Structures are given as C-alpha cells and as structure tokens.
Short mmCIF file of C-alpha atoms in Angstrom, two decimals:
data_model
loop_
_atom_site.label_atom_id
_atom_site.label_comp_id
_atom_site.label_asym_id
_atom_site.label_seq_id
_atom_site.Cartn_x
_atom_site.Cartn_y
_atom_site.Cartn_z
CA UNK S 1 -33.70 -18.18 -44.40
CA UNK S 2 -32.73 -15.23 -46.63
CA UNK S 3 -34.57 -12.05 -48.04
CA UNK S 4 -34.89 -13.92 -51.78
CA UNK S 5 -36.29 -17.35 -50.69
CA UNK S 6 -39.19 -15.09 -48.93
CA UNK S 7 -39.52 -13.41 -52.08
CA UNK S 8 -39.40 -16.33 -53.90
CA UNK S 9 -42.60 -18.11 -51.55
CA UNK S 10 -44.41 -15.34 -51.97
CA UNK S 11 -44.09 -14.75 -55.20
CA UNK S 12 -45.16 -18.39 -55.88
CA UNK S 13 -48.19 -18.31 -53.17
CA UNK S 14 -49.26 -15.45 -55.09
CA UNK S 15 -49.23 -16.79 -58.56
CA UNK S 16 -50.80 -20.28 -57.14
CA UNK S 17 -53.79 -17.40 -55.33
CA UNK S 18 -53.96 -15.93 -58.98
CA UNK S 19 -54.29 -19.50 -60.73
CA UNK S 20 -57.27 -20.56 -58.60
CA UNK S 21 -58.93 -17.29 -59.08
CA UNK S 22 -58.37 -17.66 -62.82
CA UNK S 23 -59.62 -21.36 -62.55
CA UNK S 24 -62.49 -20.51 -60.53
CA UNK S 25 -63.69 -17.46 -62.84
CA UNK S 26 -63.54 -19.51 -66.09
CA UNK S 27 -65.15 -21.91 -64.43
CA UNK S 28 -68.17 -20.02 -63.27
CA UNK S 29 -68.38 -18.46 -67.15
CA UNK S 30 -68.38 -21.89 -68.26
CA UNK S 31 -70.98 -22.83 -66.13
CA UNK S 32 -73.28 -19.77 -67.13
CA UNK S 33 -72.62 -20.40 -71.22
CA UNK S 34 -73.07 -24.18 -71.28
CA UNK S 35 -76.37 -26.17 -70.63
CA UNK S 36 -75.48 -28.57 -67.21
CA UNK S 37 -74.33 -31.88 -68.16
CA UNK S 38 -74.46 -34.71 -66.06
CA UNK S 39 -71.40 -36.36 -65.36
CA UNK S 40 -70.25 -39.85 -64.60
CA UNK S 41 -68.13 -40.50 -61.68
CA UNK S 42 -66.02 -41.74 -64.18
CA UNK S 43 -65.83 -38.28 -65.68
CA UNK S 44 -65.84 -36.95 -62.21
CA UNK S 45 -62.46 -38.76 -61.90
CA UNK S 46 -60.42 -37.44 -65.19
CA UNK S 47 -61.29 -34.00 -64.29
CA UNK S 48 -57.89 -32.34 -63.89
CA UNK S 49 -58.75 -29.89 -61.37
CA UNK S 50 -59.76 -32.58 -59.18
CA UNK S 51 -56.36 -34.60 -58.96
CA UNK S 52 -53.80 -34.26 -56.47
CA UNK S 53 -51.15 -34.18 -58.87
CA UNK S 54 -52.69 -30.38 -60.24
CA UNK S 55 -49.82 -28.16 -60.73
CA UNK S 56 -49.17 -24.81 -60.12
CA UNK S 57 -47.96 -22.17 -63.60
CA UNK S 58 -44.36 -22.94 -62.20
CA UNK S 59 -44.88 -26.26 -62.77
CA UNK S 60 -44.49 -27.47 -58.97
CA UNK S 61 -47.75 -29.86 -57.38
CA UNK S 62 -49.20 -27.93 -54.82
CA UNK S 63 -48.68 -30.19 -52.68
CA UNK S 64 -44.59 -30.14 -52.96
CA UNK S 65 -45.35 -26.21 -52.57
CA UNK S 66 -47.38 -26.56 -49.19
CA UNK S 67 -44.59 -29.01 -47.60
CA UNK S 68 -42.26 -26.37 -48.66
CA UNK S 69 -43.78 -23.86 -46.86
CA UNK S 70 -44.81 -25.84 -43.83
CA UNK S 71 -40.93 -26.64 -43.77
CA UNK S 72 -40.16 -22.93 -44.09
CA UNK S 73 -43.00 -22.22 -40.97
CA UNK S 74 -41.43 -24.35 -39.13
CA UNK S 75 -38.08 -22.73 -39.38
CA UNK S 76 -39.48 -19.39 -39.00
CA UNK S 77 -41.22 -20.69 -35.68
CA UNK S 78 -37.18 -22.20 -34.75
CA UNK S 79 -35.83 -19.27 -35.58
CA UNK S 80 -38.17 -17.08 -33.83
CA UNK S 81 -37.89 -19.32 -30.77
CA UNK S 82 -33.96 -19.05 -30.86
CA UNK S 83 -34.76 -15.18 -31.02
CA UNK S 84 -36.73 -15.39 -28.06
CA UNK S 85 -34.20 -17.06 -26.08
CA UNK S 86 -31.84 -14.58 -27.07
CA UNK S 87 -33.75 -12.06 -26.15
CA UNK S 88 -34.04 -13.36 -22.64
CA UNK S 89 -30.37 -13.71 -22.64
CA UNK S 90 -29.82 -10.30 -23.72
CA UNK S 91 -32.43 -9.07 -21.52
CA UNK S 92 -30.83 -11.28 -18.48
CA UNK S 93 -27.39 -10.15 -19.22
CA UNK S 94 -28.30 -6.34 -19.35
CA UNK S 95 -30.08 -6.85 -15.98
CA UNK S 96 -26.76 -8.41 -14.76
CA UNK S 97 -24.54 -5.29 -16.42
CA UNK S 98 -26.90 -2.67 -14.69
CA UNK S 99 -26.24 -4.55 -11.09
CA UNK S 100 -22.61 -4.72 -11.72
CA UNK S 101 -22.67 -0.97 -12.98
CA UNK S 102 -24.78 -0.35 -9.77
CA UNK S 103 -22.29 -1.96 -7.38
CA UNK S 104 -19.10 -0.95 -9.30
CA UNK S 105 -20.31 2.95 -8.37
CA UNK S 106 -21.09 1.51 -4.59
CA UNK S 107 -17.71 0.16 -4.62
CA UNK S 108 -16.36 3.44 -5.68
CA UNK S 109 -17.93 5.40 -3.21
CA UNK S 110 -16.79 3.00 -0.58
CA UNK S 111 -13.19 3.36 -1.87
CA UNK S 112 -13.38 7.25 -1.91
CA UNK S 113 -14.51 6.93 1.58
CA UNK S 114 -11.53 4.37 2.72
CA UNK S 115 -8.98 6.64 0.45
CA UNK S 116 -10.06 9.78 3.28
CA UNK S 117 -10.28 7.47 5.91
CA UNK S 118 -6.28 6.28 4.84
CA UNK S 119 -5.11 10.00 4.24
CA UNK S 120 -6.20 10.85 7.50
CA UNK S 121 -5.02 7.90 9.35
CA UNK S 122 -1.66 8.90 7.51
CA UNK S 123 -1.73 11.90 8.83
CA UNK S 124 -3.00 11.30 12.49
CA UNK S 125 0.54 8.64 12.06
CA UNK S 126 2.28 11.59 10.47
CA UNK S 127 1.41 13.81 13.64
CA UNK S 128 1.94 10.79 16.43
CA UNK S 129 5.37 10.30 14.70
CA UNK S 130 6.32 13.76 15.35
CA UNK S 131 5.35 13.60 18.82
CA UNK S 132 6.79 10.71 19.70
CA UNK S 133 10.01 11.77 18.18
CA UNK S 134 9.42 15.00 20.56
CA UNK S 135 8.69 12.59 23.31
CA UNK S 136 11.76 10.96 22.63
CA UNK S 137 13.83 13.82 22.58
CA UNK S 138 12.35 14.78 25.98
CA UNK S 139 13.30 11.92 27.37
CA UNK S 140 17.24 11.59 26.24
CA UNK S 141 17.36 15.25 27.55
CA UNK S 142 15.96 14.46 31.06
CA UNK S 143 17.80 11.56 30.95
CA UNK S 144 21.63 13.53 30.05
CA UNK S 145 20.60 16.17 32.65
CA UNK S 146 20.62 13.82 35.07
CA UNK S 147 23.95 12.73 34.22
CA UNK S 148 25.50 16.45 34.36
CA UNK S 149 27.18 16.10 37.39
CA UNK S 150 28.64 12.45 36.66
CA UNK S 151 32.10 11.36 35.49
CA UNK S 152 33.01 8.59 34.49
CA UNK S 153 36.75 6.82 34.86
CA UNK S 154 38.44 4.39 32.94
CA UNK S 155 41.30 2.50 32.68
CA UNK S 156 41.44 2.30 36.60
CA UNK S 157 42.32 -1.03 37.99
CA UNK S 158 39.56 -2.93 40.11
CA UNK S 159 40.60 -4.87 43.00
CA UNK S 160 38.10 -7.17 44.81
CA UNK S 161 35.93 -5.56 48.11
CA UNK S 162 37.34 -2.19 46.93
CA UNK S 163 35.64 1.33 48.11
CA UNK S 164 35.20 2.93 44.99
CA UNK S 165 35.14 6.55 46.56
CA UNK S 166 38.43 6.31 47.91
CA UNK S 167 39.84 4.30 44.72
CA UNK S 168 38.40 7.46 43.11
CA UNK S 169 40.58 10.31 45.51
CA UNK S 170 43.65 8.47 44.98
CA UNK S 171 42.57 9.16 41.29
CA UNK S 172 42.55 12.13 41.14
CA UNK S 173 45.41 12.88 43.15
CA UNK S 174 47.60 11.13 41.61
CA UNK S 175 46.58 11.14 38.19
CA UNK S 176 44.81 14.34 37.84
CA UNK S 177 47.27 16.16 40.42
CA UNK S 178 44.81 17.96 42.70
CA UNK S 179 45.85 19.39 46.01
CA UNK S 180 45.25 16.85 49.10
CA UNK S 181 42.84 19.43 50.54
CA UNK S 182 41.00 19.77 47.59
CA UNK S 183 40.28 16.04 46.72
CA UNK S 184 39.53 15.79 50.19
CA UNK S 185 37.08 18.58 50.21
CA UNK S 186 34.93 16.59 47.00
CA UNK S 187 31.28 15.62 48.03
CA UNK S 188 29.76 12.37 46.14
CA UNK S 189 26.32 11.57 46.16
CA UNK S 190 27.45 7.93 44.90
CA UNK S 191 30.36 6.32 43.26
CA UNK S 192 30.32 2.77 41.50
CA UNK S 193 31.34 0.69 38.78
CA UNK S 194 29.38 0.74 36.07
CA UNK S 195 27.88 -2.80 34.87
CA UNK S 196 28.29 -6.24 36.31
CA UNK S 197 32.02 -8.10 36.84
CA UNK S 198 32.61 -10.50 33.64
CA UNK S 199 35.28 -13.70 34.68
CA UNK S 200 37.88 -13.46 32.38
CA UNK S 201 38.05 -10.13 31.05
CA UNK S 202 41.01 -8.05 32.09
CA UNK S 203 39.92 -4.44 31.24
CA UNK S 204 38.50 -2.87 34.34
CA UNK S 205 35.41 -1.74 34.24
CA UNK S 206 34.95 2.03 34.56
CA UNK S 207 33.87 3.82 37.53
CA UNK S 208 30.88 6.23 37.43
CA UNK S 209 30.75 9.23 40.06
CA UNK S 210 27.85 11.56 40.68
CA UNK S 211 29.51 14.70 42.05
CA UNK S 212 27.49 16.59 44.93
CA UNK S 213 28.24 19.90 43.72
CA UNK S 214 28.72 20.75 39.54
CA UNK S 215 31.65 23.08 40.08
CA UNK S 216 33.66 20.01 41.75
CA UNK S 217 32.37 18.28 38.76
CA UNK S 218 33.69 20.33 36.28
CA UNK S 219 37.14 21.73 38.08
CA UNK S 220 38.01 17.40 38.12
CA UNK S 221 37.09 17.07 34.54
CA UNK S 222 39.32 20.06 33.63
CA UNK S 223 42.16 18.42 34.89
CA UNK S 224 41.65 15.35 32.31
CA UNK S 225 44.09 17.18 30.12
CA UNK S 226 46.57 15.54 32.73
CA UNK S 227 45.79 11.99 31.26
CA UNK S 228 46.99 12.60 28.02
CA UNK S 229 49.29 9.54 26.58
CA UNK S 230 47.89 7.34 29.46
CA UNK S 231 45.63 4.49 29.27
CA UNK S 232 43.53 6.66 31.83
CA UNK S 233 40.00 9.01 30.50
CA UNK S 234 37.66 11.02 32.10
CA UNK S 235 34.41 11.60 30.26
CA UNK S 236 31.14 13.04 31.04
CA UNK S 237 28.12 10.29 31.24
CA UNK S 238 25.84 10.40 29.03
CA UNK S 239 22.81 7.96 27.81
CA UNK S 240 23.38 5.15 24.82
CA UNK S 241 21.57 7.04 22.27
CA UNK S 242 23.50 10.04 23.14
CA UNK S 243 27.00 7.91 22.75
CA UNK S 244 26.28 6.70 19.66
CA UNK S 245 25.24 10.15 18.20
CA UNK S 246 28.86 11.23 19.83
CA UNK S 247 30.38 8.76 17.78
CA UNK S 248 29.24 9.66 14.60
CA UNK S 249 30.05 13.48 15.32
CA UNK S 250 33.84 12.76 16.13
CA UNK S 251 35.33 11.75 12.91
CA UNK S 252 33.10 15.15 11.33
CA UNK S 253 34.39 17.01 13.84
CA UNK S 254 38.05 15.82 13.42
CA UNK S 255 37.96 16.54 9.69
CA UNK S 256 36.86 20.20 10.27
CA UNK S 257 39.24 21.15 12.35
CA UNK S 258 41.73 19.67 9.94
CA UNK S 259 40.21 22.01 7.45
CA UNK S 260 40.76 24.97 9.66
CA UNK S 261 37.51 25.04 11.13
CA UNK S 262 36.48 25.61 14.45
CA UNK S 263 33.99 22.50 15.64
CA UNK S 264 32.96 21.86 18.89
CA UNK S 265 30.73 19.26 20.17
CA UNK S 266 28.06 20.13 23.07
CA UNK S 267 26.27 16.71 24.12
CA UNK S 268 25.00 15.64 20.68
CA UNK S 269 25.36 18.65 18.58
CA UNK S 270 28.35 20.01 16.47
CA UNK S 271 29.10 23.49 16.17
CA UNK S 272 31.15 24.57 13.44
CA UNK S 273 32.57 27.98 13.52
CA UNK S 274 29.36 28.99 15.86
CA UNK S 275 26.67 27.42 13.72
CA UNK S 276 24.91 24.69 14.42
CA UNK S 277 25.85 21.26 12.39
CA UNK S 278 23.22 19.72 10.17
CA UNK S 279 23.24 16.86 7.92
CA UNK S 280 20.57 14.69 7.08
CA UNK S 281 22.58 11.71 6.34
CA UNK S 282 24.27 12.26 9.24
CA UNK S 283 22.43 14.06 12.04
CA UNK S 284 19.16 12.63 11.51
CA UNK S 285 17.74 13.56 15.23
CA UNK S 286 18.06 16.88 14.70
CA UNK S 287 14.98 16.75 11.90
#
C-alpha cells in the first residue's frame, strides 16, 4: 500500500466522522425546534438514516468503505508480519555476521601465530642446513685424510691368487724405474684391489696401496711422470664426492692454463694464479 491510498482512507474516514457529526447535530436541533411526533414503524422504516444502503458525501455505502478498510487492515497486519519476519532475519543474519567477524579475527590471530611459528621453523631449517653442510664437509675431509698416504694403480694386469704387494714392487720398478733397494725398502700397511672381480670384464681392476710412511708415498707418486703415453696411472685416493668435484674442476682447469693462467688443483679446490677458484654454478661446496 502506498503513501496516497492512506491519504485517500483517511481523508474519506474523516469526511464519513464529519457527516455523522453533521447528521447527529441537525438532528438534535431538530429535535429541540419540533414538537415529538410519534412515528409508525412504517415511518421508522423509510427513514434514510436508518438504511444500510446510507451513503457517505463521496457517494460510497459505508459499508463498501468499512470492507475497504478491513481489507486494507488486513494487509497492513501482512505486511507488518512480513516486516517482522524480516526483522528476525536481519536480526539472525547480523548475529551470524558478528560470529563470523568474531572468528575471522580468531583465525587471524591463529595465522599470525603459525606465520612466526613457519619463519622460525625456516630458520631453525636454515641453521640445521648449514650445519649439516658443515657436518658434511667434516666428514669428506676426515674421510680424504685418511686416504693421504694411499695410491692407487691402474691399468695393471690381475692374475688369479696374486700377492698384490709384490705385483705392486715389480710396479714400480719397472714402470716407475726406482732403484731395487729403494722399492725394496717401501713399508705398506695394506695393498688390495679395489672392488669385487666382475666375469667378463677385461679391464683390471686397480690396486689401492696405503703407504706406511708419506714420504714413500709421495717420492712413488713423483715418479708417475714415468707413465706418460702408457695405459698405466698413479693417482692419489680420494672419496666419491671428492672425485666427482675433481671432475668438474679438470676441464676449468685445462682451459686456464690454455689462457695463460696458472691453475692448480689441491683435493677439491682450484687455484688460479694463487687465488682460490669460485663459481657458484660450478663449485657449489665451497658456499
């Protein structure tokens, strides 16, 4: 229902208020001016006031006018009720907003919290990392110092129930051209070939020897240079990780010195020109 249909029942509930007064004012003057007449019920009958079918000044019954407004009542009431409802509703859902608002800051606490717990877990990984890398480190290096005073040969022919020690001698005296005395004078804590025997493959496997005394060590592996254009080598022993690093630093090393650099390789660092080789791409371990 709009603004003008109120109007518009009101403003015809007044006028039918204003009528009756009229009606009932005149009537009362009438009834003081005039002697009192008896009347007949059949005059009591065509009195016009007294008829259901009295109309109002806008030419409406009354009674039309009352079923309008009881109509109009009763969608006031509807209307009102609908109101109430959504009134609950609105007063339901801003119940229901206020609980999520209430747990949306909860949750955001709870995340601030998790995002500190998560940077420091980062970190505490961060830190491990590091150590273990240090740990790491420790361990290839104890690992290669206990390999300082080994050799190992290659290329030398394996024959079945062999003594490696003495297949070792005849090495070096022949190949690395010792004096007798000398090779004979060499102290090994243990000599062996390295790995287990594979059936069908022809390339010997090398031949590692732990030398009792460094200085024999080193005085053998200076006479490698003897090898050179044979299918024969004589390497230090290192560990796997410390191979591989090797490999990597060769070709780097090989291309320096074509450049007119002088690069030399100490276990698994490269020295160029006295400076110490670093490359992330390249020599990651050294990070």
């Amino acid at each position: 229902m709009n603004s003008e249909d109120s109007e518009d029942n009101l403003e015809t509930l007044q006028e039918y208020i204003d009528w009756c007064f009229d009606v009932i004012v005149m009537k009362k003057n009438q009834n003081a001016c005039s002697p009192v007449k008896s009347e007949t019920p059949s005059s009591k009958r065509s009195r016009p006031a007294d008829s259901t079918e009295t109309t109002s000044p806008t030419g409406k019954s009354f009674t039309d006018i009352l079923d309008s407004i009881d109509k109009r009542l009763s969608s006031f009431d509807a209307r009102l009720s609908l109101v109430e409802i959504l009134h609950r509703e609105f007063k339901s859902l801003r119940e229901s907003l206020e609980f999520s608002q209430q747990q949306v800051e909860t949750l955001a606490a709870e995340n601030a919290s998790l995002r500190d717990s998560v940077k420091s877990l980062t970190e505490n990984v961060t830190h491990l990392n590091e150590e273990n890398k240090k740990i790491k480190e420790t361990v290839i290096d104890l690992q290669a110092r206990s390999m300082r005073d080994n050799l190992v040969f290659s290329g030398i022919p394996e024959s079945a129930e062999e003594d490696a020690e003495a297949t070792v001698k005849s090495f070096i005296k022949t190949y690395l051209k010792l004096p007798e005395d000398t090779v004979e004078n060499i102290c090994f804590e243990r000599v062996h070939r390295l790995g287990a025997k594979k059936p069908g493959t022809p390339r010997p496997r090398p031949i590692v020897a732990k030398f009792g005394y460094f200085k024999q060590k080193e005085q053998v592996k200076s006479r490698s240079r003897e090898l050179k254009g044979t299918d024969f080598s004589v390497n230090d022993q290192f560990p796997k990780v410390i191979l591989e690093r090797r490999k990597v630093l060769f070709p780097i090393r090989r291309s320096l010195i074509e450049k007119g650099s002088r690069a030399v390789i100490a276990v698994d660092r490269l020295y160029v020109d006295g400076r110490l080789y670093r490359d992330l791409s390249t020599t990651p371990w050294l990070y």
